[in-house]
Every structure is written in structure tokens, then in C-alpha cells.
Amino acid sequence: MLTVEKLHSAYGRIEVLHGIDLQVKSGEIVTVVGANGAGKTTLLKCLSGTQPVTSGQIDFRGEVITAVPAFKRLERGLAQSPEGRQIFTNLSVEENLRLGAFLFSDDRVDADMQDAFTMFPILKEKRNLMAGGLSGGQQQMLAIARALMGRPHCLLLDEPSMGLAPLLVAQIFEVVESLKARDVTVLLVEQNAFGALKIADRGYVMETGQVTMSGPASELIADPRIREAYLGI
Ligand code: ATP
């Protein structure tokens, strides 16, 4: 589905990604874990096309997309739910969802919205309310639902559990896990390594702009180095 080869990226003259190799196969949940500042968000921005790549290659569904602009990546089925949710706080829940479907004008949009409401009943309850009035967890659900309205083949999720109370964190991870049944491939970036590795098929560990470990999530979660550095065990 998604292959990243020797990816480099910089802010001005400061390089922050130093040759990332990564693969996401169709139907997988893959997580990238790592400390604050490791470069996880920059990686996702390179994949969605909102951060320039210095060198390297990104392939998506059999095509090279390294130079394809962000909105065209969305058209090809690569969507991002960004860090900090970035919902439109002064628009209603329903309007936010409709904006997620801006690429489409067909009858399926209403059906997709009903689908989103089945997945997130609280959004149905609050469909006419301003999105800014939702709780943090509800806003995160809206951000994911809005991204799904774009009918992505692959969803890039940046720190969906950030800033949420433990109960809501568990709920968000359940939602992410359920995307598998909907044929949505997921690349999940998280600082909550334990929660992310528990639902992922495979994982990558990033440190200062490089991948330092990768493998099946079950192996990473059992690895003493990961347990000490990221799981506090
Ligand atoms: P976080 O969990 O805090 O988002 P991260 O692993 O996602 O961390 P990035 O946000 O990708 O890390 O940051 C990687 C490096 O790039 C950090 O050193 C950060 O300070 C730097 N950086 C990020 N955004 C910018 C920017 N807009 N301009 C300059 N440097 C930046």
C-alpha cells in the first residue's frame, strides 16, 4: 500500500529525517512510536504532502507520489487526521463531516455520514452543535470521522490519544482497531507506545529522525529495550 525509501526532510537547513525506510501493507495497522521530537509528525507530513522531501521516494498503491501535491494524494486515497485534530470549531459537527467529503458530490455522502454516526453515536447526537463545544475525545472522534468521509484507502493518524483521559484513550484505540474491519489501512503515529503497539500489526521505533527498531508489534512490546525506554516497565 505504502512504501517509503530513504526519506530525508529538513526545516530550512536543519535535516530532521535522515533516511527513513518504512512499509505499510494493505489491511495492516502499522504504528510509529518514539519520543517527543523524534520526527514522527514530520514523517506523516511528508507522506500527506504538506512537508517537502529533500530526497527519497514515497510509493502509494503502486505509484510514485513523492512529488504529487497534497490534495491529489487525498484523491488517490491517502488521508491524514492531523496532530491536534484541526477540526473547524465554528462549524457544526455535520458541516465538518461534509467538508471531509468535499471531493464527492454523489449520493454516497449521506450514506457515509450515516455510517460515521453508527460508528460514533455521540456525533449523531451532537450533529447540529458547533464542533468547538465538543469534548477533546469527541473532537478526536470527529477528526477521524471527517478523514473517513474522504473514503481513504490509507489513513495517517497523528497522535489520536494525545491529551485524552485514560478511558477515552482506550476508546480511541478501539476505534482505530475497528478501522481494520472497514478495509482502511492505518499508519498510526503515537507517543503512547503501549496502546499503539497493542492494536498494531507491526511497529517502527523512531529516534532523532531515524528508524532504530522495527518488527511485529507483539515482538516490540516484549523487547526489553522498548519496555524500558517507552513502556516504563
Ligand atoms: P511530537 O510528538 O512533539 O510531535 P515528533 O516525533 O512528531 O514529536 P516532529 O514534530 O516531527 O517530531 O519534530 C522533529 C524535529 O523537527 C524536532 O526537532 C522539532 O523541533 C523540529 N521541527 C518540527 N516542526 C518544525 C518547524 N515547523 N520548523 C522547524 N523545526 C521543526
Short mmCIF file of C-alpha atoms and ligand atoms in Angstrom, two decimals:
data_model
loop_
_atom_site.label_atom_id
_atom_site.label_comp_id
_atom_site.label_asym_id
_atom_site.label_seq_id
_atom_site.Cartn_x
_atom_site.Cartn_y
_atom_site.Cartn_z
CA MET A 1 0.00 0.00 0.00
CA LEU A 2 2.65 2.49 1.14
CA THR A 3 6.43 2.28 0.79
CA VAL A 4 8.89 4.88 1.99
CA GLU A 5 12.52 4.63 0.89
CA LYS A 6 15.49 6.60 2.17
CA LEU A 7 13.33 9.60 3.00
CA HIS A 8 15.08 12.81 4.04
CA SER A 9 13.39 16.04 5.08
CA ALA A 10 14.55 19.34 6.56
CA TYR A 11 13.25 22.56 8.09
CA GLY A 12 15.43 25.16 6.41
CA ARG A 13 18.98 23.87 6.65
CA ILE A 14 18.29 21.55 9.56
CA GLU A 15 17.63 17.99 8.48
CA VAL A 16 15.19 16.17 10.79
CA LEU A 17 14.53 12.94 8.84
CA HIS A 18 17.73 11.11 7.99
CA GLY A 19 16.75 8.34 5.57
CA ILE A 20 13.52 6.67 6.73
CA ASP A 21 12.57 3.26 5.30
CA LEU A 22 9.08 2.06 6.10
CA GLN A 23 6.35 -0.12 4.64
CA VAL A 24 2.63 -0.44 5.24
CA LYS A 25 0.86 -3.38 3.64
CA SER A 26 -2.78 -3.36 2.66
CA GLY A 27 -5.06 -4.05 5.62
CA GLU A 28 -2.41 -3.51 8.26
CA ILE A 29 -2.28 -1.22 11.25
CA VAL A 30 1.31 -0.03 11.47
CA THR A 31 2.49 2.24 14.24
CA VAL A 32 5.44 4.59 14.51
CA VAL A 33 6.35 5.22 18.13
CA GLY A 34 9.02 7.46 19.58
CA ALA A 35 9.71 10.30 21.95
CA ASN A 36 8.76 13.92 21.50
CA GLY A 37 10.73 15.47 18.65
CA ALA A 38 11.79 12.16 17.05
CA GLY A 39 10.33 13.27 13.70
CA LYS A 40 7.06 11.31 13.64
CA THR A 41 4.86 14.27 12.69
CA THR A 42 7.34 15.39 10.05
CA LEU A 43 7.22 11.90 8.54
CA LEU A 44 3.41 11.97 8.33
CA LYS A 45 3.52 15.46 6.81
CA CYS A 46 5.93 14.22 4.12
CA LEU A 47 3.52 11.36 3.39
CA SER A 48 0.46 13.62 3.11
CA GLY A 49 2.42 16.13 1.02
CA THR A 50 2.41 19.06 3.43
CA GLN A 51 6.15 18.96 4.15
CA PRO A 52 8.80 18.92 1.39
CA VAL A 53 11.03 15.91 0.94
CA THR A 54 14.73 16.55 0.33
CA SER A 55 15.39 13.13 -1.16
CA GLY A 56 13.99 9.63 -1.13
CA GLN A 57 10.82 8.10 -2.52
CA ILE A 58 7.22 7.52 -1.47
CA ASP A 59 5.14 4.91 -3.31
CA PHE A 60 1.39 4.65 -2.75
CA ARG A 61 -0.69 1.88 -4.32
CA GLY A 62 1.93 1.15 -6.94
CA GLU A 63 2.66 4.74 -7.97
CA VAL A 64 5.44 7.13 -7.02
CA ILE A 65 3.79 10.08 -5.23
CA THR A 66 6.87 11.88 -3.88
CA ALA A 67 6.14 14.99 -5.99
CA VAL A 68 2.34 14.70 -6.09
CA PRO A 69 0.60 17.65 -4.33
CA ALA A 70 -1.30 17.04 -1.09
CA PHE A 71 -4.85 17.37 -2.48
CA LYS A 72 -4.06 14.84 -5.23
CA ARG A 73 -2.79 12.36 -2.64
CA LEU A 74 -6.18 12.67 -0.97
CA GLU A 75 -7.88 11.96 -4.29
CA ARG A 76 -5.78 8.80 -4.54
CA GLY A 77 -6.97 7.68 -1.12
CA LEU A 78 -4.27 8.82 1.27
CA ALA A 79 -5.82 10.90 4.07
CA GLN A 80 -4.41 12.41 7.23
CA SER A 81 -6.03 13.14 10.56
CA PRO A 82 -3.56 15.72 11.81
CA GLU A 83 -2.00 16.30 15.21
CA GLY A 84 -4.20 18.49 17.39
CA ARG A 85 -7.33 17.39 15.45
CA GLN A 86 -7.64 20.64 13.44
CA ILE A 87 -11.39 20.47 13.21
CA PHE A 88 -13.38 23.57 12.23
CA THR A 89 -14.52 24.69 15.68
CA ASN A 90 -17.01 27.30 14.44
CA LEU A 91 -18.79 24.88 12.13
CA SER A 92 -21.26 22.20 13.19
CA VAL A 93 -20.35 18.55 13.52
CA GLU A 94 -22.30 17.76 10.35
CA GLU A 95 -20.60 20.58 8.41
CA ASN A 96 -17.20 19.27 9.47
CA LEU A 97 -18.15 15.83 8.18
CA ARG A 98 -19.43 17.24 4.89
CA LEU A 99 -16.15 19.08 4.40
CA GLY A 100 -14.37 15.74 4.78
CA ALA A 101 -16.35 14.61 1.72
CA PHE A 102 -15.57 17.71 -0.38
CA LEU A 103 -14.18 15.52 -3.16
CA PHE A 104 -17.54 13.86 -3.72
CA SER A 105 -20.94 15.07 -4.81
CA ASP A 106 -22.63 11.69 -5.09
CA ASP A 107 -25.45 10.09 -3.09
CA ARG A 108 -22.95 8.09 -1.08
CA VAL A 109 -22.03 11.14 1.02
CA ASP A 110 -25.24 10.88 3.06
CA ALA A 111 -24.77 7.14 3.45
CA ASP A 112 -21.17 7.72 4.57
CA MET A 113 -22.41 10.22 7.14
CA GLN A 114 -24.92 7.69 8.49
CA ASP A 115 -22.06 5.22 8.65
CA ALA A 116 -20.00 7.72 10.65
CA PHE A 117 -22.94 8.21 13.01
CA THR A 118 -23.22 4.45 13.51
CA MET A 119 -19.53 4.33 14.31
CA PHE A 120 -19.70 7.39 16.60
CA PRO A 121 -23.26 7.70 18.02
CA ILE A 122 -22.22 10.77 20.05
CA LEU A 123 -21.57 12.66 16.80
CA LYS A 124 -25.13 11.93 15.68
CA GLU A 125 -26.45 13.28 18.96
CA LYS A 126 -24.41 16.46 18.50
CA ARG A 127 -24.60 16.77 14.72
CA ASN A 128 -26.07 20.29 14.79
CA LEU A 129 -23.82 21.67 17.52
CA MET A 130 -20.64 23.67 16.98
CA ALA A 131 -17.65 21.35 16.89
CA GLY A 132 -15.77 23.69 19.25
CA GLY A 133 -18.19 22.74 22.02
CA LEU A 134 -17.29 19.04 21.89
CA SER A 135 -15.01 17.46 24.48
CA GLY A 136 -11.44 16.55 23.50
CA GLY A 137 -12.35 12.90 22.93
CA GLN A 138 -15.39 13.81 20.85
CA GLN A 139 -13.30 16.21 18.76
CA GLN A 140 -10.83 13.40 18.11
CA MET A 141 -13.69 11.14 17.01
CA LEU A 142 -14.87 13.91 14.71
CA ALA A 143 -11.37 14.31 13.25
CA ILE A 144 -11.23 10.58 12.48
CA ALA A 145 -14.79 10.52 11.13
CA ARG A 146 -14.07 13.54 8.92
CA ALA A 147 -10.98 11.83 7.48
CA LEU A 148 -13.06 8.70 6.80
CA MET A 149 -15.59 10.79 4.84
CA GLY A 150 -12.81 11.17 2.23
CA ARG A 151 -13.06 7.35 1.67
CA PRO A 152 -9.36 6.74 2.20
CA HIS A 153 -7.58 3.51 1.41
CA CYS A 154 -4.96 4.51 3.93
CA LEU A 155 -5.38 6.79 6.94
CA LEU A 156 -2.46 8.61 8.54
CA LEU A 157 -3.26 9.27 12.21
CA ASP A 158 -1.13 11.66 14.21
CA GLU A 159 -1.30 11.17 17.99
CA PRO A 160 -5.05 10.50 18.27
CA SER A 161 -4.72 9.72 22.00
CA MET A 162 -2.92 12.95 22.85
CA GLY A 163 -4.35 14.90 25.79
CA LEU A 164 -7.21 12.48 26.46
CA ALA A 165 -8.25 10.90 29.76
CA PRO A 166 -7.34 7.18 30.07
CA LEU A 167 -10.88 5.93 29.42
CA LEU A 168 -11.11 7.96 26.20
CA VAL A 169 -7.62 6.85 25.15
CA ALA A 170 -8.84 3.25 25.32
CA GLN A 171 -11.94 4.18 23.32
CA ILE A 172 -9.90 5.90 20.60
CA PHE A 173 -7.58 2.91 20.26
CA GLU A 174 -10.68 0.68 19.94
CA VAL A 175 -11.94 2.93 17.14
CA VAL A 176 -8.59 2.77 15.34
CA GLU A 177 -8.55 -1.02 15.66
CA SER A 178 -12.08 -1.21 14.23
CA LEU A 179 -10.92 0.51 11.01
CA LYS A 180 -9.40 -2.81 10.00
CA ALA A 181 -12.85 -4.29 9.56
CA ARG A 182 -13.64 -1.36 7.24
CA ASP A 183 -10.72 -2.13 4.95
CA VAL A 184 -8.90 1.04 5.94
CA THR A 185 -5.14 0.61 6.24
CA VAL A 186 -3.71 2.67 9.09
CA LEU A 187 -0.37 4.31 9.80
CA LEU A 188 -0.59 5.44 13.41
CA VAL A 189 1.93 7.79 15.00
CA GLU A 190 1.87 7.73 18.79
CA GLN A 191 3.76 8.67 21.90
CA ASN A 192 1.54 6.20 23.77
CA ALA A 193 3.69 3.27 22.63
CA PHE A 194 1.90 0.65 24.69
CA GLY A 195 -1.59 1.50 23.46
CA ALA A 196 -0.43 1.75 19.86
CA LEU A 197 1.61 -1.46 19.84
CA LYS A 198 -1.28 -3.37 21.43
CA ILE A 199 -3.55 -2.73 18.42
CA ALA A 200 -0.88 -2.68 15.68
CA ASP A 201 0.33 -5.50 13.45
CA ARG A 202 3.81 -4.04 13.11
CA GLY A 203 5.70 -1.16 14.54
CA TYR A 204 8.65 1.14 13.94
CA VAL A 205 10.60 2.98 16.63
CA MET A 206 11.91 6.41 15.65
CA GLU A 207 14.71 8.24 17.43
CA THR A 208 16.12 11.58 16.28
CA GLY A 209 14.98 11.24 12.69
CA GLN A 210 15.91 7.59 12.19
CA VAL A 211 14.21 4.22 12.48
CA THR A 212 16.10 2.36 15.20
CA MET A 213 13.91 -0.74 15.52
CA SER A 214 11.07 -2.38 13.65
CA GLY A 215 9.15 -5.63 13.67
CA PRO A 216 5.89 -7.32 14.61
CA ALA A 217 4.15 -5.28 17.32
CA SER A 218 3.97 -8.32 19.61
CA GLU A 219 7.77 -8.66 19.46
CA LEU A 220 8.40 -4.96 20.04
CA ILE A 221 6.10 -4.90 23.05
CA ALA A 222 8.08 -7.79 24.56
CA ASP A 223 11.50 -6.32 23.78
CA PRO A 224 13.35 -5.29 26.96
CA ARG A 225 14.78 -2.14 25.29
CA ILE A 226 11.30 -0.95 24.29
CA ARG A 227 9.86 -1.87 27.66
CA GLU A 228 12.47 0.19 29.42
CA ALA A 229 12.61 3.20 27.08
CA TYR A 230 8.97 3.56 26.03
CA LEU A 231 6.73 1.47 28.26
CA GLY A 232 8.26 2.41 31.60
CA ILE A 233 8.49 -1.26 32.60
P1 ATP B 1 5.89 15.47 18.65
O1 ATP B 1 5.36 14.28 19.31
O2 ATP B 1 6.32 16.55 19.58
O3 ATP B 1 5.04 15.99 17.53
P2 ATP B 1 7.54 14.28 16.64
O4 ATP B 1 8.22 12.98 16.84
O5 ATP B 1 6.30 14.27 15.86
O6 ATP B 1 7.29 14.97 18.03
P3 ATP B 1 8.41 16.38 14.88
O7 ATP B 1 7.30 17.27 15.30
O8 ATP B 1 8.35 15.77 13.55
O9 ATP B 1 8.62 15.25 15.98
O10 ATP B 1 9.78 17.20 15.05
C1 ATP B 1 11.05 16.69 14.62
C2 ATP B 1 12.09 17.78 14.78
O11 ATP B 1 11.80 18.84 13.87
C3 ATP B 1 12.12 18.39 16.17
O12 ATP B 1 13.47 18.65 16.49
C4 ATP B 1 11.35 19.68 16.00
O13 ATP B 1 11.82 20.66 16.90
C5 ATP B 1 11.65 20.07 14.56
N1 ATP B 1 10.54 20.80 13.94
C6 ATP B 1 9.25 20.39 13.85
N2 ATP B 1 8.50 21.30 13.19
C7 ATP B 1 9.33 22.31 12.84
C8 ATP B 1 9.17 23.54 12.14
N3 ATP B 1 7.98 23.91 11.64
N4 ATP B 1 10.26 24.33 11.97
C9 ATP B 1 11.47 23.96 12.47
N5 ATP B 1 11.70 22.81 13.13
C10 ATP B 1 10.66 22.00 13.32
#
